[in-house]
PDB file of C-alpha atoms in Angstrom:
ATOM      1  CA  UNK A 255     -31.559 -57.709 186.453  1.00 83.00           C
ATOM      2  CA  UNK A 256     -28.633 -59.160 186.142  1.00 85.00           C
ATOM      3  CA  UNK A 257     -29.799 -62.731 186.749  1.00 88.00           C
ATOM      4  CA  UNK A 258     -32.989 -62.911 184.474  1.00 88.00           C
ATOM      5  CA  UNK A 259     -30.840 -60.843 181.747  1.00 84.00           C
ATOM      6  CA  UNK A 260     -28.409 -64.725 182.161  1.00 86.00           C
ATOM      7  CA  UNK A 261     -31.439 -67.084 182.332  1.00 87.00           C
ATOM      8  CA  UNK A 262     -32.488 -65.204 178.881  1.00 86.00           C
ATOM      9  CA  UNK A 263     -29.225 -65.603 177.402  1.00 83.00           C
ATOM     10  CA  UNK A 264     -28.872 -69.038 178.660  1.00 85.00           C
ATOM     11  CA  UNK A 265     -32.374 -70.009 177.182  1.00 87.00           C
ATOM     12  CA  UNK A 266     -30.840 -68.303 173.312  1.00 85.00           C
ATOM     13  CA  UNK A 267     -34.087 -65.477 174.565  1.00 87.00           C
ATOM     14  CA  UNK A 268     -34.077 -61.932 173.846  1.00 93.00           C
ATOM     15  CA  UNK A 269     -35.196 -59.867 176.679  1.00 95.00           C
ATOM     16  CA  UNK A 270     -37.231 -56.611 177.315  1.00 97.00           C
ATOM     17  CA  UNK A 271     -37.300 -54.340 179.856  1.00 96.00           C
ATOM     18  CA  UNK A 272     -40.711 -51.942 180.169  1.00 98.00           C
ATOM     19  CA  UNK A 273     -39.174 -48.772 182.367  1.00 98.00           C
ATOM     20  CA  UNK A 274     -43.353 -48.143 183.829  1.00 97.00           C
ATOM     21  CA  UNK A 275     -44.724 -46.308 186.906  1.00 98.00           C
ATOM     22  CA  UNK A 276     -48.377 -45.569 188.281  1.00 97.00           C
ATOM     23  CA  UNK A 277     -47.861 -42.145 187.220  1.00 97.00           C
ATOM     24  CA  UNK A 278     -46.928 -42.104 184.015  1.00 98.00           C
ATOM     25  CA  UNK A 279     -49.431 -41.288 181.699  1.00 97.00           C
ATOM     26  CA  UNK A 280     -48.375 -43.138 178.362  1.00 98.00           C
ATOM     27  CA  UNK A 281     -46.977 -45.968 180.578  1.00 98.00           C
ATOM     28  CA  UNK A 282     -50.464 -46.129 180.835  1.00 97.00           C
ATOM     29  CA  UNK A 283     -51.600 -45.914 178.089  1.00 97.00           C
ATOM     30  CA  UNK A 284     -49.722 -48.189 176.027  1.00 98.00           C
ATOM     31  CA  UNK A 285     -50.253 -50.956 178.634  1.00 97.00           C
ATOM     32  CA  UNK A 286     -54.092 -50.328 178.252  1.00 98.00           C
ATOM     33  CA  UNK A 287     -53.693 -49.714 173.934  1.00 97.00           C
ATOM     34  CA  UNK A 288     -50.643 -51.167 172.912  1.00 98.00           C
ATOM     35  CA  UNK A 289     -50.079 -54.076 175.230  1.00 98.00           C
ATOM     36  CA  UNK A 290     -52.709 -56.252 174.523  1.00 98.00           C
ATOM     37  CA  UNK A 291     -52.575 -56.274 170.952  1.00 98.00           C
ATOM     38  CA  UNK A 292     -53.150 -59.541 169.299  1.00 98.00           C
ATOM     39  CA  UNK A 293     -50.152 -58.969 166.726  1.00 97.00           C
ATOM     40  CA  UNK A 294     -47.965 -57.584 170.037  1.00 98.00           C
ATOM     41  CA  UNK A 295     -48.841 -60.599 172.432  1.00 98.00           C
ATOM     42  CA  UNK A 296     -48.127 -62.893 169.973  1.00 98.00           C
ATOM     43  CA  UNK A 297     -44.528 -61.424 169.272  1.00 98.00           C
ATOM     44  CA  UNK A 298     -44.164 -61.126 172.646  1.00 98.00           C
ATOM     45  CA  UNK A 299     -43.732 -64.827 173.754  1.00 96.00           C
ATOM     46  CA  UNK A 300     -41.082 -64.951 171.560  1.00 95.00           C
ATOM     47  CA  UNK A 301     -39.011 -62.525 174.332  1.00 95.00           C
ATOM     48  CA  UNK A 302     -38.102 -62.524 178.207  1.00 93.00           C
ATOM     49  CA  UNK A 303     -40.749 -59.951 179.218  1.00 95.00           C
ATOM     50  CA  UNK A 304     -39.418 -57.668 182.113  1.00 94.00           C
ATOM     51  CA  UNK A 305     -40.659 -54.672 184.006  1.00 95.00           C
ATOM     52  CA  UNK A 306     -39.232 -51.951 186.195  1.00 95.00           C
ATOM     53  CA  UNK A 307     -41.577 -50.519 188.259  1.00 97.00           C
ATOM     54  CA  UNK A 308     -40.794 -47.397 189.207  1.00 97.00           C
ATOM     55  CA  UNK A 309     -43.176 -45.654 190.891  1.00 97.00           C
ATOM     56  CA  UNK A 310     -42.037 -44.607 193.635  1.00 97.00           C
ATOM     57  CA  UNK A 311     -39.138 -42.743 192.100  1.00 96.00           C
ATOM     58  CA  UNK A 312     -37.050 -43.294 194.780  1.00 97.00           C
ATOM     59  CA  UNK A 313     -33.106 -43.094 196.022  1.00 97.00           C
ATOM     60  CA  UNK A 314     -32.865 -47.229 194.118  1.00 95.00           C
ATOM     61  CA  UNK A 315     -35.641 -46.154 190.940  1.00 96.00           C
ATOM     62  CA  UNK A 316     -33.143 -43.710 190.311  1.00 96.00           C
ATOM     63  CA  UNK A 317     -30.370 -45.328 190.246  1.00 96.00           C
ATOM     64  CA  UNK A 318     -31.421 -48.196 187.702  1.00 95.00           C
ATOM     65  CA  UNK A 319     -32.764 -45.326 185.502  1.00 96.00           C
ATOM     66  CA  UNK A 320     -28.943 -43.761 186.014  1.00 97.00           C
ATOM     67  CA  UNK A 321     -27.672 -46.787 184.835  1.00 95.00           C
ATOM     68  CA  UNK A 322     -29.283 -46.954 181.712  1.00 96.00           C
ATOM     69  CA  UNK A 323     -29.329 -42.892 180.996  1.00 96.00           C
ATOM     70  CA  UNK A 324     -33.238 -43.313 181.117  1.00 95.00           C
ATOM     71  CA  UNK A 325     -34.596 -39.847 182.918  1.00 94.00           C
ATOM     72  CA  UNK A 326     -38.538 -41.203 183.497  1.00 95.00           C
ATOM     73  CA  UNK A 327     -40.718 -43.636 181.291  1.00 97.00           C
ATOM     74  CA  UNK A 328     -41.569 -45.057 179.424  1.00 97.00           C
ATOM     75  CA  UNK A 329     -38.705 -45.797 178.072  1.00 98.00           C
ATOM     76  CA  UNK A 330     -38.033 -50.148 176.637  1.00 98.00           C
ATOM     77  CA  UNK A 331     -35.410 -51.508 176.114  1.00 98.00           C
ATOM     78  CA  UNK A 332     -33.943 -54.727 174.671  1.00 97.00           C
ATOM     79  CA  UNK A 333     -31.869 -57.317 175.204  1.00 95.00           C
ATOM     80  CA  UNK A 334     -30.349 -59.192 172.588  1.00 92.00           C
ATOM     81  CA  UNK A 335     -28.855 -63.861 173.632  1.00 85.00           C
ATOM     82  CA  UNK A 336     -25.960 -62.806 175.433  1.00 84.00           C
ATOM     83  CA  UNK A 337     -27.668 -60.004 177.779  1.00 87.00           C
ATOM     84  CA  UNK A 338     -26.046 -56.715 176.242  1.00 91.00           C
ATOM     85  CA  UNK A 339     -28.100 -54.722 175.284  1.00 95.00           C
ATOM     86  CA  UNK A 340     -29.454 -53.583 172.075  1.00 96.00           C
ATOM     87  CA  UNK A 341     -28.887 -49.434 172.567  1.00 96.00           C
ATOM     88  CA  UNK A 342     -29.963 -49.232 168.705  1.00 97.00           C
ATOM     89  CA  UNK A 343     -33.463 -50.146 169.213  1.00 98.00           C
ATOM     90  CA  UNK A 344     -34.181 -48.491 172.419  1.00 98.00           C
ATOM     91  CA  UNK A 345     -38.013 -46.901 172.705  1.00 98.00           C
ATOM     92  CA  UNK A 346     -38.704 -43.670 174.465  1.00 97.00           C
ATOM     93  CA  UNK A 347     -42.830 -42.507 174.271  1.00 97.00           C
ATOM     94  CA  UNK A 348     -45.495 -44.202 174.008  1.00 98.00           C
ATOM     95  CA  UNK A 349     -45.829 -46.143 170.155  1.00 98.00           C
ATOM     96  CA  UNK A 350     -49.122 -47.482 168.697  1.00 97.00           C
ATOM     97  CA  UNK A 351     -49.856 -51.704 168.326  1.00 98.00           C
ATOM     98  CA  UNK A 352     -48.803 -51.943 164.672  1.00 97.00           C
ATOM     99  CA  UNK A 353     -45.826 -49.286 164.694  1.00 98.00           C
ATOM    100  CA  UNK A 354     -44.583 -51.410 168.083  1.00 98.00           C
ATOM    101  CA  UNK A 355     -45.360 -54.974 166.793  1.00 98.00           C
ATOM    102  CA  UNK A 356     -43.308 -53.762 163.806  1.00 98.00           C
ATOM    103  CA  UNK A 357     -40.212 -52.850 166.023  1.00 98.00           C
ATOM    104  CA  UNK A 358     -40.419 -55.664 167.952  1.00 98.00           C
ATOM    105  CA  UNK A 359     -39.847 -57.485 164.825  1.00 97.00           C
ATOM    106  CA  UNK A 360     -36.564 -55.816 163.608  1.00 97.00           C
ATOM    107  CA  UNK A 361     -35.676 -56.547 167.352  1.00 97.00           C
ATOM    108  CA  UNK A 362     -36.155 -60.113 167.175  1.00 95.00           C
ATOM    109  CA  UNK A 363     -34.762 -59.890 163.707  1.00 95.00           C
ATOM    110  CA  UNK A 364     -31.645 -58.233 165.172  1.00 93.00           C
ATOM    111  CA  UNK A 365     -31.749 -60.612 167.664  1.00 76.00           C
TER     112      UNK A 365
END
């Protein structure tokens, strides 16, 4: 994760980190309804996209979530061009495509 954030920062790109699990109903809704939407896909091209699959919910997953103060998925974190988390833009829960694409535009404007 640290290396991916550093690579994105070096390229001048913001990063989106999606905490996902197979057992997470809202995660699956985002994957099915929100992420494939054309406006969202167009905005995704401006981000480095990372996904933390915490399906096993093992000690490693728990430690990663704890390090970010996340109880569980779905949670989406954004990092600026310097690799610092943009905490004001953190999302938790399900978002419809319109709301999510508007949020992505806000993140891009703030980066």
